[in-house]
């Protein structure tokens, strides 16, 4: 049966039907007094049976577009894949935690064991399916006769001129090896087939066992641990540990309801995305239009932005500090930018103005100070957020304005 897709945008009103269908609660919703309604409070995916809910970042779609999409329930494949890739990339902080997984940080929530799946797939990509060809020689088995062992070990009986070997020694396949191959193929193929919208990888093509791994999950974990205890190669031990982790996490989430892959605090992703974008495409500030100048044909900006933490600004016992999202100083020009993952800006951003005033004296040779709030949205136009009135500016001639873009 094909999947039906439902859509939403972070910070917008959640349809009551969708809330009920996906059993959304306080982890996915917050009450907006401004809108007098429950709104989405995450970015990511929720799966329930053959239904999938996709919640995009703020301003990714307009409300009218969401209503059209929800009237068709079609798969927006390119946008879904892009969102998944963004979440996956943001979660790539180390080789051990390269993909969506079981991060302790409250920003992430993925109750399907994707991290373990990808580790198993990495092994498969490098070595193929686990195919350790261990055979045991046993008397009166059901496999192929090992004549070498039979001649060496069996009793010889001569009857009617013929030599009869008793017993026949036969080759018996190592069941644990077969189990590991089947189990590995199941983890890979089940995950890819059930998350086709997200994962663009090939299945193994291995003929799947009819064994029900999830209904017998305790037995599976027990057998995997037994297999691991009999291994010597580190790569194989890691493979089996990842398979154990897959089933342990699956069991711990108590499936039977919804499955989630989401980021509860997308503002951190937004901040990382903005810094990456600025360091690739930013070319300067246009004072005529009061806007950031961007050239997407460039892959590296000569102006380099960093997150700036200043711990030495306060000589009181409090020792307060400031943390600026994006700051750059180049050719006597100071850029103070803040990535704001907001639906809209309705009040003066006091913090940004404070950064402006504190840092103007940290960079005394600055000839220009450019201050901007960078918000999500489809428009590239800028507008003035704040401009200090002349009677309050004093002798200051630079850094008197904050723009929104």
Short mmCIF file of C-alpha atoms in Angstrom, two decimals:
data_model
loop_
_atom_site.label_atom_id
_atom_site.label_comp_id
_atom_site.label_asym_id
_atom_site.label_seq_id
_atom_site.Cartn_x
_atom_site.Cartn_y
_atom_site.Cartn_z
CA UNK A 1 0.00 0.00 0.00
CA UNK A 2 1.38 3.43 -0.97
CA UNK A 3 2.18 6.13 1.56
CA UNK A 4 -0.07 9.15 2.06
CA UNK A 5 1.78 12.38 2.83
CA UNK A 6 0.71 15.30 5.02
CA UNK A 7 2.61 18.55 5.38
CA UNK A 8 3.16 21.39 7.80
CA UNK A 9 5.53 24.26 8.55
CA UNK A 10 7.24 24.88 11.87
CA UNK A 11 5.46 27.61 13.83
CA UNK A 12 2.20 27.43 11.85
CA UNK A 13 -1.20 26.11 12.95
CA UNK A 14 -1.45 22.33 13.10
CA UNK A 15 -4.63 20.91 11.60
CA UNK A 16 -6.75 19.04 14.18
CA UNK A 17 -7.14 16.07 11.84
CA UNK A 18 -3.37 15.78 11.46
CA UNK A 19 -2.86 16.10 15.23
CA UNK A 20 -5.23 13.18 15.78
CA UNK A 21 -3.93 11.05 12.90
CA UNK A 22 -0.32 11.23 14.10
CA UNK A 23 -1.10 11.42 17.83
CA UNK A 24 0.88 14.64 18.19
CA UNK A 25 1.46 15.91 21.71
CA UNK A 26 3.46 18.43 23.69
CA UNK A 27 6.74 17.20 22.18
CA UNK A 28 5.54 18.19 18.72
CA UNK A 29 3.23 21.13 19.46
CA UNK A 30 3.15 24.36 21.45
CA UNK A 31 0.29 26.72 22.08
CA UNK A 32 0.54 30.09 20.35
CA UNK A 33 -1.36 32.84 22.15
CA UNK A 34 -0.84 35.06 19.11
CA UNK A 35 -2.61 32.54 16.84
CA UNK A 36 -4.84 31.16 19.60
CA UNK A 37 -4.05 27.64 18.45
CA UNK A 38 -1.59 24.75 18.64
CA UNK A 39 1.33 25.16 16.23
CA UNK A 40 4.07 22.82 15.07
CA UNK A 41 7.16 22.98 17.26
CA UNK A 42 9.64 20.81 15.37
CA UNK A 43 11.11 20.14 11.95
CA UNK A 44 11.20 16.63 10.56
CA UNK A 45 9.07 13.54 10.03
CA UNK A 46 6.42 11.51 11.83
CA UNK A 47 5.28 8.15 10.43
CA UNK A 48 2.11 6.34 11.43
CA UNK A 49 1.22 3.22 9.48
CA UNK A 50 1.02 4.22 5.81
CA UNK A 51 0.84 7.92 6.62
CA UNK A 52 3.76 10.34 6.79
CA UNK A 53 3.81 13.87 8.21
CA UNK A 54 6.55 16.18 6.93
CA UNK A 55 7.11 19.47 8.80
CA UNK A 56 9.36 21.94 7.00
CA UNK A 57 11.31 24.89 8.49
CA UNK A 58 9.66 28.27 8.90
CA UNK A 59 8.66 30.01 5.65
CA UNK A 60 9.66 27.01 3.50
CA UNK A 61 6.08 26.92 2.19
CA UNK A 62 3.26 29.44 2.41
CA UNK A 63 0.04 28.32 4.15
CA UNK A 64 -1.88 28.26 0.87
CA UNK A 65 0.67 25.83 -0.59
CA UNK A 66 0.41 23.57 2.45
CA UNK A 67 -3.37 23.43 2.08
CA UNK A 68 -3.00 22.36 -1.56
CA UNK A 69 -0.44 19.69 -0.68
CA UNK A 70 -2.64 18.30 2.09
CA UNK A 71 -5.57 18.06 -0.29
CA UNK A 72 -3.60 15.73 -2.59
CA UNK A 73 -1.40 13.77 -0.13
CA UNK A 74 1.19 13.36 -2.87
CA UNK A 75 4.87 12.84 -2.16
CA UNK A 76 7.02 15.95 -2.58
CA UNK A 77 10.04 13.77 -3.18
CA UNK A 78 12.73 16.39 -3.82
CA UNK A 79 11.74 18.54 -0.81
CA UNK A 80 11.43 15.53 1.49
CA UNK A 81 14.87 14.26 0.47
CA UNK A 82 16.37 17.73 0.89
CA UNK A 83 14.96 18.04 4.42
CA UNK A 84 16.22 14.60 5.39
CA UNK A 85 19.68 15.42 4.02
CA UNK A 86 19.79 18.68 6.00
CA UNK A 87 18.94 16.87 9.24
CA UNK A 88 21.42 14.11 8.45
CA UNK A 89 24.18 16.58 7.64
CA UNK A 90 23.62 18.58 10.81
CA UNK A 91 23.87 15.37 12.79
CA UNK A 92 27.24 14.53 11.22
CA UNK A 93 29.44 15.69 14.07
CA UNK A 94 31.75 12.66 14.02
CA UNK A 95 32.28 9.37 12.23
CA UNK A 96 30.62 7.53 15.09
CA UNK A 97 27.51 9.70 14.89
CA UNK A 98 27.33 10.46 11.21
CA UNK A 99 23.68 9.94 10.65
CA UNK A 100 20.37 10.38 12.39
CA UNK A 101 20.53 8.41 15.56
CA UNK A 102 20.30 8.24 19.27
CA UNK A 103 21.84 11.57 20.30
CA UNK A 104 21.53 12.59 23.92
CA UNK A 105 21.17 16.23 22.91
CA UNK A 106 17.51 17.19 23.25
CA UNK A 107 17.58 18.90 19.85
CA UNK A 108 17.49 15.51 18.12
CA UNK A 109 14.87 12.84 18.33
CA UNK A 110 14.96 9.75 16.13
CA UNK A 111 13.20 6.76 17.57
CA UNK A 112 14.08 4.52 14.64
CA UNK A 113 17.70 3.24 14.88
CA UNK A 114 19.08 4.98 11.80
CA UNK A 115 22.58 5.39 13.24
CA UNK A 116 22.95 1.64 13.69
CA UNK A 117 21.44 0.99 10.26
CA UNK A 118 23.99 3.24 8.57
CA UNK A 119 26.86 1.60 10.45
CA UNK A 120 25.65 -1.81 9.26
CA UNK A 121 25.29 -0.42 5.74
CA UNK A 122 28.83 0.98 5.87
CA UNK A 123 30.12 -2.54 6.57
CA UNK A 124 27.98 -3.91 3.74
CA UNK A 125 29.28 -1.23 1.36
CA UNK A 126 32.86 -2.14 2.21
CA UNK A 127 32.76 -5.93 2.62
CA UNK A 128 29.36 -7.08 1.37
CA UNK A 129 27.03 -9.27 3.40
CA UNK A 130 28.60 -11.22 6.23
CA UNK A 131 29.54 -14.53 4.60
CA UNK A 132 31.86 -16.39 6.94
CA UNK A 133 32.02 -19.94 5.55
CA UNK A 134 32.42 -22.02 8.69
CA UNK A 135 31.51 -25.70 8.47
CA UNK A 136 31.63 -28.39 11.10
CA UNK A 137 32.27 -32.07 10.34
CA UNK A 138 29.72 -34.22 12.18
CA UNK A 139 28.81 -37.91 12.04
CA UNK A 140 25.51 -38.79 10.37
CA UNK A 141 24.73 -35.20 9.50
CA UNK A 142 22.47 -33.99 6.72
CA UNK A 143 25.00 -32.15 4.56
CA UNK A 144 27.56 -33.14 1.97
CA UNK A 145 29.74 -36.19 2.81
CA UNK A 146 33.33 -35.35 3.75
CA UNK A 147 35.08 -38.47 2.38
CA UNK A 148 38.43 -37.42 3.77
CA UNK A 149 37.09 -37.37 7.33
CA UNK A 150 34.92 -40.43 6.77
CA UNK A 151 37.86 -42.54 5.53
CA UNK A 152 40.04 -41.30 8.38
CA UNK A 153 37.56 -41.59 11.25
CA UNK A 154 34.91 -44.18 10.36
CA UNK A 155 34.82 -47.88 11.11
CA UNK A 156 35.27 -49.94 7.94
CA UNK A 157 32.93 -52.86 7.41
CA UNK A 158 33.37 -55.25 4.49
CA UNK A 159 30.11 -56.70 3.23
CA UNK A 160 29.62 -58.67 0.00
CA UNK A 161 32.93 -57.42 -1.27
CA UNK A 162 32.08 -53.78 -0.56
CA UNK A 163 33.56 -51.44 2.05
CA UNK A 164 30.97 -49.71 4.16
CA UNK A 165 31.95 -46.71 6.24
CA UNK A 166 30.10 -46.28 9.51
CA UNK A 167 29.25 -43.54 10.31
CA UNK A 168 29.45 -41.16 7.37
CA UNK A 169 30.98 -37.83 8.36
CA UNK A 170 29.21 -34.88 6.75
CA UNK A 171 29.68 -31.14 6.47
CA UNK A 172 27.28 -29.07 8.53
CA UNK A 173 26.92 -25.35 7.82
CA UNK A 174 27.53 -22.97 10.69
CA UNK A 175 24.01 -21.80 11.53
CA UNK A 176 25.34 -18.70 13.27
CA UNK A 177 26.98 -17.54 10.05
CA UNK A 178 23.70 -17.96 8.16
CA UNK A 179 21.84 -16.16 10.95
CA UNK A 180 24.18 -13.17 10.80
CA UNK A 181 23.86 -12.91 7.01
CA UNK A 182 20.05 -13.08 7.19
CA UNK A 183 19.93 -10.60 10.07
CA UNK A 184 22.23 -8.12 8.35
CA UNK A 185 20.19 -8.28 5.13
CA UNK A 186 16.98 -7.79 7.11
CA UNK A 187 18.25 -4.62 8.84
CA UNK A 188 19.37 -3.10 5.53
CA UNK A 189 16.45 -4.08 3.32
CA UNK A 190 13.68 -3.46 5.86
CA UNK A 191 14.96 0.06 6.59
CA UNK A 192 15.43 1.07 2.96
CA UNK A 193 12.06 -0.35 1.88
CA UNK A 194 10.20 1.38 4.71
CA UNK A 195 11.94 4.75 4.32
CA UNK A 196 12.23 5.03 0.54
CA UNK A 197 11.36 8.73 0.67
CA UNK A 198 14.40 9.43 2.82
CA UNK A 199 17.10 6.92 1.95
CA UNK A 200 18.48 6.72 -1.57
CA UNK A 201 20.40 3.45 -1.19
CA UNK A 202 20.13 0.06 -2.85
CA UNK A 203 18.81 -3.01 -1.05
CA UNK A 204 21.00 -6.10 -0.80
CA UNK A 205 18.92 -8.24 -3.17
CA UNK A 206 19.33 -11.09 -0.70
CA UNK A 207 16.40 -13.50 -0.41
CA UNK A 208 14.86 -12.51 2.88
CA UNK A 209 14.26 -15.09 5.56
CA UNK A 210 10.65 -15.59 6.68
CA UNK A 211 11.78 -15.34 10.28
CA UNK A 212 10.05 -12.50 12.17
CA UNK A 213 12.93 -10.58 13.76
CA UNK A 214 10.83 -8.01 15.60
CA UNK A 215 8.40 -10.52 17.12
CA UNK A 216 11.39 -12.53 18.39
CA UNK A 217 13.57 -9.56 19.25
CA UNK A 218 14.86 -10.87 22.60
CA UNK A 219 15.97 -14.12 20.96
CA UNK A 220 17.65 -12.15 18.15
CA UNK A 221 19.59 -9.98 20.59
CA UNK A 222 20.63 -13.05 22.58
CA UNK A 223 21.89 -14.85 19.46
CA UNK A 224 23.77 -11.79 18.24
CA UNK A 225 25.55 -11.48 21.59
CA UNK A 226 26.49 -15.14 21.42
CA UNK A 227 27.89 -14.67 17.91
CA UNK A 228 29.85 -11.62 19.00
CA UNK A 229 31.47 -13.51 21.88
CA UNK A 230 32.89 -16.04 19.41
CA UNK A 231 34.44 -13.47 17.06
CA UNK A 232 38.01 -12.26 16.92
CA UNK A 233 38.12 -9.61 14.17
CA UNK A 234 37.38 -6.07 15.38
CA UNK A 235 35.46 -5.17 12.23
CA UNK A 236 33.14 -8.15 12.67
CA UNK A 237 32.66 -7.42 16.37
CA UNK A 238 31.69 -3.82 15.53
CA UNK A 239 29.28 -5.05 12.88
CA UNK A 240 27.50 -7.34 15.33
CA UNK A 241 27.48 -4.62 18.01
CA UNK A 242 25.75 -2.27 15.56
CA UNK A 243 23.21 -5.00 14.81
CA UNK A 244 22.62 -5.46 18.55
CA UNK A 245 22.24 -1.68 18.98
CA UNK A 246 19.69 -1.64 16.13
CA UNK A 247 17.39 -4.15 17.82
CA UNK A 248 17.95 -2.81 21.35
CA UNK A 249 16.95 0.73 20.29
CA UNK A 250 14.01 -0.58 18.26
CA UNK A 251 12.80 -2.53 21.29
CA UNK A 252 13.31 0.38 23.70
CA UNK A 253 10.97 2.62 21.70
CA UNK A 254 8.05 0.22 21.96
CA UNK A 255 6.89 0.35 18.37
CA UNK A 256 3.29 -0.01 17.41
CA UNK A 257 2.50 3.70 17.25
CA UNK A 258 4.29 6.55 15.49
CA UNK A 259 7.93 6.80 14.46
CA UNK A 260 9.70 10.15 14.51
CA UNK A 261 12.78 11.72 12.97
CA UNK A 262 12.91 15.32 14.05
CA UNK A 263 14.83 18.28 15.36
CA UNK A 264 13.09 20.10 18.18
CA UNK A 265 15.36 23.14 18.05
CA UNK A 266 15.92 23.97 14.39
CA UNK A 267 17.44 27.36 15.20
CA UNK A 268 20.80 25.64 15.72
CA UNK A 269 20.58 24.13 12.24
CA UNK A 270 19.62 27.53 10.86
CA UNK A 271 22.68 29.11 12.49
CA UNK A 272 25.02 26.49 11.02
CA UNK A 273 23.42 26.82 7.59
CA UNK A 274 23.79 30.61 7.61
CA UNK A 275 27.46 30.49 8.59
CA UNK A 276 28.17 27.94 5.87
CA UNK A 277 26.28 30.07 3.33
CA UNK A 278 28.02 33.31 4.28
CA UNK A 279 31.45 31.75 4.11
CA UNK A 280 30.72 30.54 0.59
CA UNK A 281 28.70 33.32 -1.03
CA UNK A 282 28.94 36.61 0.92
CA UNK A 283 30.76 39.38 -0.99
CA UNK A 284 29.97 42.51 1.01
CA UNK A 285 27.36 45.03 2.05
CA UNK A 286 25.50 47.36 -0.32
CA UNK A 287 24.96 50.67 1.46
CA UNK A 288 22.66 51.93 -1.26
CA UNK A 289 20.09 49.15 -0.80
CA UNK A 290 21.05 48.42 2.83
CA UNK A 291 21.44 44.73 2.07
CA UNK A 292 23.88 41.86 2.16
CA UNK A 293 25.46 41.14 -1.21
CA UNK A 294 25.47 37.48 -2.20
CA UNK A 295 27.08 35.73 -5.18
CA UNK A 296 26.04 32.08 -5.36
CA UNK A 297 28.47 31.45 -8.21
CA UNK A 298 31.29 31.76 -5.66
CA UNK A 299 32.26 28.79 -3.49
CA UNK A 300 34.45 30.64 -1.02
CA UNK A 301 34.11 34.14 0.38
CA UNK A 302 37.20 36.20 1.12
CA UNK A 303 35.36 37.46 4.22
CA UNK A 304 35.33 34.70 6.82
CA UNK A 305 32.66 34.54 9.51
CA UNK A 306 32.96 32.77 12.84
CA UNK A 307 30.92 32.39 15.99
CA UNK A 308 32.34 35.00 18.39
CA UNK A 309 32.36 34.49 22.16
CA UNK A 310 33.66 37.40 24.27
CA UNK A 311 34.27 36.52 27.91
CA UNK A 312 36.17 39.68 28.82
CA UNK A 313 33.45 42.31 28.38
CA UNK A 314 32.36 42.48 32.04
CA UNK A 315 34.62 43.51 34.93
CA UNK A 316 31.90 43.00 37.55
CA UNK A 317 31.63 39.92 39.72
CA UNK A 318 29.06 38.53 37.28
CA UNK A 319 31.62 38.18 34.46
CA UNK A 320 28.88 38.26 31.84
CA UNK A 321 29.83 37.35 28.29
CA UNK A 322 28.29 37.66 24.83
CA UNK A 323 27.98 35.06 22.08
CA UNK A 324 27.67 36.48 18.56
CA UNK A 325 26.35 34.10 15.89
CA UNK A 326 28.40 35.43 12.97
CA UNK A 327 31.17 38.00 13.15
CA UNK A 328 33.82 39.02 10.64
CA UNK A 329 36.38 41.82 10.48
CA UNK A 330 37.91 42.48 7.10
CA UNK A 331 39.58 45.54 5.61
CA UNK A 332 38.49 47.73 8.56
CA UNK A 333 34.88 46.67 8.11
CA UNK A 334 33.06 44.95 10.97
CA UNK A 335 30.16 42.61 10.25
CA UNK A 336 27.89 41.59 13.13
CA UNK A 337 25.19 39.19 11.93
CA UNK A 338 22.67 37.17 13.89
CA UNK A 339 20.72 34.26 12.41
CA UNK A 340 17.16 34.53 13.71
CA UNK A 341 14.97 31.48 13.19
CA UNK A 342 11.80 33.54 13.59
CA UNK A 343 8.44 33.57 11.87
CA UNK A 344 8.64 37.35 12.08
CA UNK A 345 10.28 40.16 14.05
CA UNK A 346 7.86 42.26 16.09
CA UNK A 347 10.04 43.84 18.78
CA UNK A 348 13.37 45.60 19.03
CA UNK A 349 16.21 43.10 19.25
CA UNK A 350 17.97 44.63 22.25
CA UNK A 351 20.65 41.96 22.28
CA UNK A 352 21.78 42.69 18.75
CA UNK A 353 21.99 46.40 19.49
CA UNK A 354 24.03 45.63 22.61
CA UNK A 355 26.47 43.61 20.49
CA UNK A 356 26.76 46.61 18.22
CA UNK A 357 27.63 49.00 21.04
CA UNK A 358 30.02 46.69 22.88
CA UNK A 359 31.96 45.55 19.84
CA UNK A 360 32.41 48.99 18.24
CA UNK A 361 35.09 49.65 20.90
CA UNK A 362 36.59 46.17 20.58
CA UNK A 363 37.44 47.07 16.96
CA UNK A 364 38.49 50.76 17.27
CA UNK A 365 39.84 50.96 13.71
CA UNK A 366 36.58 49.91 12.11
CA UNK A 367 35.49 52.36 9.44
CA UNK A 368 32.13 50.70 8.91
CA UNK A 369 29.91 48.53 11.10
CA UNK A 370 27.25 46.42 9.39
CA UNK A 371 24.65 44.83 11.62
CA UNK A 372 22.00 42.41 10.34
CA UNK A 373 19.37 39.92 11.46
CA UNK A 374 19.13 37.04 8.97
CA UNK A 375 15.72 35.38 8.86
CA UNK A 376 14.22 32.45 6.92
CA UNK A 377 12.06 33.38 3.94
CA UNK A 378 11.84 33.41 0.18
CA UNK A 379 12.48 37.14 -0.21
CA UNK A 380 16.03 38.48 -0.57
CA UNK A 381 14.93 42.07 0.11
CA UNK A 382 16.03 43.82 3.27
CA UNK A 383 14.34 46.29 5.56
CA UNK A 384 15.52 48.43 8.43
CA UNK A 385 15.01 46.80 11.82
CA UNK A 386 16.32 49.73 13.85
CA UNK A 387 18.06 53.04 13.17
CA UNK A 388 19.04 55.26 16.06
CA UNK A 389 17.54 58.75 15.83
CA UNK A 390 20.07 61.60 15.27
CA UNK A 391 19.39 63.13 18.70
CA UNK A 392 20.52 59.86 20.30
CA UNK A 393 23.45 59.11 18.00
CA UNK A 394 25.82 61.66 19.45
CA UNK A 395 29.15 61.70 17.63
CA UNK A 396 28.72 58.16 16.30
CA UNK A 397 28.65 58.02 12.51
CA UNK A 398 28.89 54.27 11.98
CA UNK A 399 26.99 51.29 13.31
CA UNK A 400 23.75 53.18 13.82
CA UNK A 401 21.51 50.76 11.96
CA UNK A 402 20.36 47.12 12.09
CA UNK A 403 18.72 45.55 9.06
CA UNK A 404 16.56 42.46 8.57
CA UNK A 405 17.13 40.23 5.58
#
